[in-house]
Amino acid sequence: MDAGLGLHTAGLLLSFGFLVGIVGSVLGVGGGVFLVPLLVMWLQVPVHQAIAVSLVAIIATSSAVASVNIERGLANMRLGVVLEMTTAVGSIAGALVANMLPGRVVELLFSLMLFPVAGSMLFKSLRPGGPLRVPAAQAGPGPFDAVFFDPSVSAETSYTVRRIVPASLASFAAGSLSGLLGLGGGIIQVPVMNLLCGVPIKAAAATSNFLIGVSAAASAVIYLKRGLVVPELAAVVVAGVLLGSVVGIQVLYRARSEKIQLAFSVVVLLVAVKMLKASLTP
Amino acid sequence: MNTPGGFSEKRFGRLIQRTLQAGVAAAFCLVLAGWGLGLAGSPAAGRLLYAGIVALVLTPVARVGMLVYGFQRNGQPFFALASLVVLLLLLVSALL
């Protein structure tokens, strides 16, 4: 099946990547939350290499999903490209910092970051009204105004984007998270676009997905140049994640995810504790 | 929205969509070829897998390049400039 892994391991990684792709797309958290801990704790892959694999997987899913979202008119390309400027800077900075830090420190930071991720998933699962949403402002003259067809209400939704400067600063933080820990940054981008900028949640998620591909690429290049991307490992995992994401979007797009969110928030919490203990153990 | 050059938002979106699809497809084909050669025991398998990963990483770069072209053609110089800045940042990251 591949050049360097045994068939058994490759099969397991492909299957795992597939499951991560499905779960990630259903939960909207990206695969890195599950991918990095598993590669580090199960396969003893060095954390920098695991992050590199996660970044390549983010690029694959972002590129595949964004092409669909552009066709549906969900991704706001003008907003995306403006936020990409600070996201890319953050991503480059994050990758450079990560490459200066020892693996154990990166593992510690990763495990600490999992706690708010678990909290966010728990919050979403317990919130009776579903995902966070602010009423979309009526579209007026503005460079980022957009309109998309929302099938859930069978109508076109138009919106105006506000507060682009603070959103750009938040995008820098999201990019740093991507480069430093191999997480997509959607956990920051989506609420910021939705709550701060007034972008409807579906458009915010699609635009976030559109721009995380670029932030992941900016840092993946740095990992690639340092020889931290293991092609045999990355190819198998990424193929699995990509296939899982496509299936996840097509099949489970309309699934109610509250209970799944609740279950996986507990899983993420357990992973965070286990990884934290491992990183603190001498 | 149609522009004086006849480059509609729809055509622009399709250009970006096809760029992304082409990049992912090329990467996937290279990886599949790498796996095939791996099964055949060819030493070139690793190089093809690596080429597949590089193709994937370059896909968003190509997409940003198309944004520069598309926004410029669409008469939106501010967004063309923003895309160009992102493209330059990606090139800088490759030099670090």
Coordinates of C-alpha atoms in Angstrom, one line a residue:
Chain A
M1 CA 0.0 0.0 0.0
D2 CA 2.8 2.4 0.7
A3 CA 6.5 2.8 0.9
G4 CA 7.3 2.8 4.6
L5 CA 4.4 1.6 6.8
G6 CA 3.3 -2.0 7.2
L7 CA -0.1 -2.9 5.6
H8 CA -1.6 -3.4 9.0
T9 CA -0.6 0.0 10.4
A10 CA -1.4 1.7 7.1
G11 CA -4.9 0.1 7.2
L12 CA -5.4 1.2 10.8
L13 CA -4.3 4.8 10.0
L14 CA -6.5 5.0 6.9
S15 CA -9.5 3.8 9.0
F16 CA -8.7 6.1 11.8
G17 CA -8.2 9.1 9.4
F18 CA -11.6 8.2 7.9
L19 CA -13.3 8.2 11.3
V20 CA -11.5 11.5 12.2
G21 CA -12.7 13.0 9.0
I22 CA -16.4 12.1 9.7
V23 CA -16.3 13.1 13.3
G24 CA -14.4 16.3 12.6
S25 CA -16.9 17.4 9.9
V26 CA -19.9 16.5 12.0
L27 CA -18.6 18.3 15.1
G28 CA -17.0 21.2 13.1
V29 CA -13.8 21.0 15.2
G30 CA -11.4 19.8 12.6
G31 CA -9.5 16.6 12.8
G32 CA -6.4 17.9 14.5
V33 CA -8.1 17.7 17.9
F34 CA -8.2 13.9 17.6
L35 CA -5.4 13.3 15.1
V36 CA -2.5 14.8 17.0
P37 CA -3.1 13.1 20.4
L38 CA -3.7 9.8 18.7
L39 CA -0.5 9.9 16.6
V40 CA 1.5 11.1 19.6
M41 CA 0.1 8.7 22.3
W42 CA -0.8 5.7 20.2
L43 CA 1.9 5.6 17.6
Q44 CA 4.5 7.6 19.5
V45 CA 5.0 9.9 16.6
P46 CA 7.0 13.0 17.7
V47 CA 4.5 15.9 18.3
H48 CA 6.0 18.1 15.6
Q49 CA 5.5 15.4 13.0
A50 CA 2.0 14.8 14.2
I51 CA 1.2 18.5 13.9
A52 CA 2.7 18.5 10.4
V53 CA 0.4 15.6 9.4
S54 CA -2.6 17.5 10.9
L55 CA -1.8 20.6 8.9
V56 CA -1.6 18.7 5.6
A57 CA -5.0 17.1 6.6
I58 CA -6.5 20.6 7.2
I59 CA -5.3 21.7 3.7
A60 CA -6.9 18.6 2.1
T61 CA -10.3 19.0 3.9
S62 CA -10.3 22.8 3.5
S63 CA -9.6 22.5 -0.3
A64 CA -12.2 19.8 -0.8
V65 CA -14.9 21.4 1.3
A66 CA -14.2 25.0 0.2
S67 CA -14.8 24.1 -3.5
V68 CA -18.3 22.9 -2.5
N69 CA -19.0 26.0 -0.3
I70 CA -17.9 28.4 -3.1
E71 CA -20.3 26.7 -5.5
R72 CA -23.1 27.2 -2.9
G73 CA -22.1 30.8 -2.4
L74 CA -21.5 30.2 1.3
A75 CA -17.9 31.2 1.5
N76 CA -17.3 34.9 1.5
M77 CA -14.1 35.2 -0.5
R78 CA -13.6 38.9 0.0
L79 CA -13.9 38.6 3.8
G80 CA -11.8 35.4 3.7
V81 CA -8.9 36.9 1.8
V82 CA -8.7 40.0 4.1
L83 CA -8.6 37.8 7.2
E84 CA -6.1 35.5 5.5
M85 CA -3.5 38.3 5.7
T86 CA -3.3 38.3 9.5
T87 CA -4.1 34.6 9.7
A88 CA -1.1 33.8 7.5
V89 CA 1.2 36.0 9.6
G90 CA 0.0 34.3 12.8
S91 CA 0.4 30.9 11.2
I92 CA 4.0 31.6 10.2
A93 CA 4.8 32.9 13.6
G94 CA 3.2 29.9 15.3
A95 CA 5.1 27.4 13.2
L96 CA 8.4 29.2 13.9
V97 CA 7.7 29.2 17.6
A98 CA 6.7 25.6 17.6
N99 CA 9.9 24.6 15.9
M100 CA 11.9 26.3 18.6
L101 CA 10.1 24.6 21.4
P102 CA 10.8 21.2 22.8
G103 CA 8.3 18.5 21.9
R104 CA 7.2 18.2 25.6
V105 CA 6.3 21.9 25.8
V106 CA 4.3 21.7 22.6
E107 CA 2.5 18.6 24.0
L108 CA 1.7 20.5 27.2
L109 CA 0.4 23.5 25.2
F110 CA -1.7 21.2 23.0
S111 CA -3.2 19.4 26.0
L112 CA -4.0 22.8 27.7
M113 CA -5.7 24.0 24.5
L114 CA -7.9 20.9 24.4
F115 CA -9.7 22.0 27.6
P116 CA -11.4 25.1 26.0
V117 CA -12.1 23.0 22.9
A118 CA -13.9 20.4 25.1
G119 CA -15.7 23.3 26.9
S120 CA -16.8 24.8 23.6
M121 CA -18.2 21.4 22.5
L122 CA -19.9 21.0 25.8
F123 CA -21.4 24.5 25.6
K124 CA -22.7 23.8 22.1
S125 CA -24.2 20.5 23.1
L126 CA -26.0 21.9 26.1
R127 CA -27.3 25.0 24.4
P128 CA -30.9 24.3 23.5
G129 CA -31.0 26.8 20.7
G130 CA -28.3 25.0 18.7
P131 CA -25.3 26.7 17.4
L132 CA -24.4 30.3 18.2
R133 CA -26.2 32.7 16.0
V134 CA -26.8 36.4 15.8
P135 CA -29.4 37.9 13.5
A136 CA -27.9 38.8 10.2
A137 CA -27.8 42.5 9.6
Q138 CA -29.6 43.8 6.6
A139 CA -27.2 44.2 3.7
G140 CA -26.2 47.8 3.0
P141 CA -23.4 49.2 1.0
G142 CA -20.1 47.7 2.1
P143 CA -17.2 45.9 0.5
F144 CA -17.8 42.6 2.3
D145 CA -21.6 42.4 1.8
A146 CA -22.8 39.1 0.6
V147 CA -25.8 37.0 0.0
F148 CA -26.4 33.3 -0.1
F149 CA -29.2 30.8 -0.4
D150 CA -30.1 29.1 2.8
P151 CA -31.9 25.9 2.1
S152 CA -33.0 25.5 5.8
V153 CA -35.3 28.6 5.4
S154 CA -35.7 28.3 1.6
A155 CA -34.7 31.9 1.1
E156 CA -31.7 34.1 0.3
T157 CA -29.9 35.6 3.3
S158 CA -28.0 38.8 3.0
Y159 CA -25.6 40.3 5.5
T160 CA -23.2 43.1 6.2
V161 CA -19.8 42.5 7.8
R162 CA -18.9 44.7 10.7
R163 CA -15.8 45.2 12.9
I164 CA -13.2 43.9 10.4
V165 CA -10.2 45.3 12.3
P166 CA -10.8 43.3 15.6
A167 CA -11.7 40.3 13.5
S168 CA -8.4 40.5 11.8
L169 CA -6.6 40.6 15.2
A170 CA -8.5 37.5 16.3
S171 CA -7.5 35.9 13.0
F172 CA -3.9 36.4 13.9
A173 CA -4.6 34.4 17.1
A174 CA -6.4 31.7 15.1
G175 CA -3.4 31.5 12.7
S176 CA -1.0 31.2 15.6
L177 CA -3.0 28.3 17.0
S178 CA -2.8 26.6 13.6
G179 CA 0.9 27.0 13.1
L180 CA 1.8 26.2 16.7
L181 CA -0.5 23.2 17.4
G182 CA -1.9 22.0 14.1
L183 CA -5.5 23.0 15.0
G184 CA -7.5 24.6 12.2
G185 CA -8.4 27.8 14.1
G186 CA -12.1 27.5 13.3
I187 CA -12.8 27.4 17.0
I188 CA -11.8 31.1 17.1
Q189 CA -12.7 32.1 13.5
V190 CA -16.3 31.0 13.5
P191 CA -17.5 32.6 16.7
V192 CA -15.6 35.8 15.8
M193 CA -17.1 36.1 12.4
N194 CA -20.6 35.2 13.7
L195 CA -20.7 37.2 17.0
L196 CA -18.3 40.0 16.2
C197 CA -18.8 40.6 12.5
G198 CA -22.4 39.6 12.2
V199 CA -21.8 36.9 9.6
P200 CA -24.6 34.2 9.7
I201 CA -23.2 31.0 11.2
K202 CA -23.3 28.9 8.0
A203 CA -21.4 31.6 6.0
A204 CA -19.0 32.0 9.0
A205 CA -18.2 28.3 9.1
A206 CA -17.8 28.1 5.3
T207 CA -15.6 31.2 5.2
S208 CA -13.5 29.9 8.1
N209 CA -13.0 26.6 6.2
F210 CA -12.0 28.6 3.1
L211 CA -9.3 30.5 4.9
I212 CA -7.8 27.8 7.2
G213 CA -6.4 26.1 4.1
V214 CA -4.1 29.1 3.5
S215 CA -3.1 29.4 7.2
A216 CA -2.3 25.7 7.3
A217 CA -0.3 26.0 4.0
A218 CA 1.7 28.9 5.4
S219 CA 2.9 26.8 8.4
A220 CA 3.0 23.4 6.6
V221 CA 5.6 24.8 4.2
I222 CA 7.8 25.5 7.3
Y223 CA 7.3 22.0 8.7
L224 CA 7.9 20.6 5.2
K225 CA 11.2 22.4 4.8
R226 CA 12.4 21.1 8.1
G227 CA 11.7 17.5 7.1
L228 CA 8.9 17.1 9.6
V229 CA 6.3 15.9 7.1
V230 CA 6.7 12.1 6.8
P231 CA 5.1 11.5 3.4
E232 CA 4.3 7.8 4.1
L233 CA 2.4 8.7 7.3
A234 CA 0.8 11.9 6.0
A235 CA -0.4 10.3 2.7
V236 CA -2.3 7.5 4.5
V237 CA -3.8 9.7 7.2
V238 CA -4.7 12.5 4.9
A239 CA -6.4 10.1 2.4
G240 CA -8.5 8.7 5.3
V241 CA -9.4 12.2 6.6
L242 CA -10.3 13.5 3.2
L243 CA -12.6 10.5 2.4
G244 CA -14.1 10.8 5.9
S245 CA -14.8 14.5 5.5
V246 CA -16.5 14.0 2.1
V247 CA -18.7 11.3 3.6
G248 CA -19.3 13.3 6.8
I249 CA -20.5 16.3 4.8
Q250 CA -22.7 14.3 2.4
V251 CA -24.3 11.8 4.8
L252 CA -24.3 13.5 8.2
Y253 CA -24.9 17.1 7.2
R254 CA -28.4 17.1 8.6
A255 CA -27.7 14.9 11.6
R256 CA -28.4 16.4 15.0
S257 CA -25.0 16.7 16.6
E258 CA -25.9 17.8 20.2
K259 CA -25.5 14.3 21.7
I260 CA -22.5 13.6 19.6
Q261 CA -21.0 16.9 20.7
L262 CA -21.6 16.0 24.3
A263 CA -20.1 12.5 24.0
F264 CA -17.0 13.8 22.2
S265 CA -16.5 16.7 24.6
V266 CA -16.0 14.1 27.3
V267 CA -13.6 12.2 25.0
V268 CA -11.6 15.4 24.3
L269 CA -11.5 16.1 28.0
L270 CA -10.2 12.7 28.8
V271 CA -7.6 13.0 26.0
A272 CA -6.6 16.4 27.4
V273 CA -6.1 15.0 30.9
K274 CA -4.1 12.0 29.6
M275 CA -1.9 14.1 27.4
L276 CA -1.4 16.7 30.1
K277 CA -0.3 13.9 32.5
A278 CA 2.1 12.5 29.9
S279 CA 3.6 15.9 29.1
L280 CA 4.2 16.6 32.8
T281 CA 5.7 13.1 33.6
P282 CA 9.5 13.3 33.7
Chain B
M1 CA -22.7 40.4 -10.9
N2 CA -21.2 41.1 -14.3
T3 CA -18.2 43.3 -14.7
P4 CA -17.2 45.3 -17.8
G5 CA -14.8 42.5 -18.7
G6 CA -17.6 40.0 -18.6
F7 CA -16.0 38.1 -15.7
S8 CA -19.0 37.4 -13.5
E9 CA -18.9 36.4 -9.8
K10 CA -20.1 32.9 -10.9
R11 CA -17.2 32.5 -13.3
F12 CA -14.8 33.7 -10.7
G13 CA -16.2 31.2 -8.2
R14 CA -15.9 28.4 -10.7
L15 CA -12.3 29.3 -11.4
I16 CA -11.4 29.1 -7.7
Q17 CA -13.5 25.9 -7.3
R18 CA -11.7 24.2 -10.3
T19 CA -8.3 25.3 -9.0
L20 CA -9.0 23.6 -5.6
Q21 CA -10.4 20.5 -7.2
A22 CA -7.5 20.2 -9.6
G23 CA -5.0 20.5 -6.8
V24 CA -6.7 17.9 -4.6
A25 CA -7.1 15.6 -7.6
A26 CA -3.5 15.9 -8.6
A27 CA -2.3 15.2 -5.1
F28 CA -4.6 12.2 -4.7
C29 CA -3.4 10.8 -8.1
L30 CA 0.3 11.2 -7.1
V31 CA -0.4 9.5 -3.7
L32 CA -2.2 6.6 -5.4
A33 CA 0.6 6.3 -7.9
G34 CA 3.0 6.3 -5.0
W35 CA 1.1 3.5 -3.2
G36 CA 1.0 1.5 -6.5
L37 CA 4.8 1.8 -6.9
G38 CA 5.2 1.0 -3.2
L39 CA 3.3 -2.3 -3.7
A40 CA 5.5 -3.0 -6.7
G41 CA 8.6 -2.4 -4.6
S42 CA 9.8 0.6 -6.6
P43 CA 12.2 3.0 -4.8
A44 CA 10.4 5.9 -6.5
A45 CA 7.3 5.4 -4.4
G46 CA 8.5 7.7 -1.6
R47 CA 9.3 10.5 -4.0
L48 CA 5.8 10.3 -5.5
L49 CA 4.2 10.4 -2.1
Y50 CA 6.3 13.4 -1.3
A51 CA 5.2 15.0 -4.6
G52 CA 1.6 14.4 -3.7
I53 CA 2.0 16.1 -0.3
V54 CA 3.8 19.1 -2.0
A55 CA 1.0 19.3 -4.6
L56 CA -1.5 19.4 -1.7
V57 CA 0.4 22.1 0.2
L58 CA 0.6 24.2 -3.1
T59 CA -3.1 24.0 -3.7
P60 CA -4.1 26.9 -1.5
V61 CA -1.1 28.8 -2.9
A62 CA -2.5 28.3 -6.4
R63 CA -5.9 29.3 -5.1
V64 CA -4.6 32.6 -3.8
G65 CA -2.8 33.2 -7.1
M66 CA -6.2 32.8 -8.9
L67 CA -7.8 35.2 -6.4
V68 CA -5.3 37.9 -7.4
Y69 CA -6.2 37.3 -11.1
G70 CA -9.9 37.1 -10.4
F71 CA -10.3 40.1 -8.2
Q72 CA -8.2 42.2 -10.7
R73 CA -10.2 41.0 -13.6
N74 CA -13.4 41.7 -11.6
G75 CA -12.4 45.3 -11.0
Q76 CA -11.8 44.9 -7.3
P77 CA -8.2 46.1 -6.9
F78 CA -8.3 46.3 -3.1
F79 CA -9.1 42.6 -2.8
A80 CA -6.6 41.8 -5.6
L81 CA -3.9 43.6 -3.5
A82 CA -5.0 41.8 -0.3
S83 CA -4.6 38.5 -2.2
L84 CA -1.2 39.5 -3.5
V85 CA -0.1 40.2 0.1
V86 CA -1.3 36.7 1.2
L87 CA 0.6 35.2 -1.8
L88 CA 3.7 37.1 -0.8
L89 CA 3.4 35.9 2.8
L90 CA 3.1 32.3 1.5
L91 CA 6.3 32.8 -0.5
V92 CA 8.0 34.3 2.5
S93 CA 7.1 31.2 4.6
A94 CA 8.7 29.1 1.9
L95 CA 12.0 31.0 2.3
L96 CA 12.1 30.8 6.1

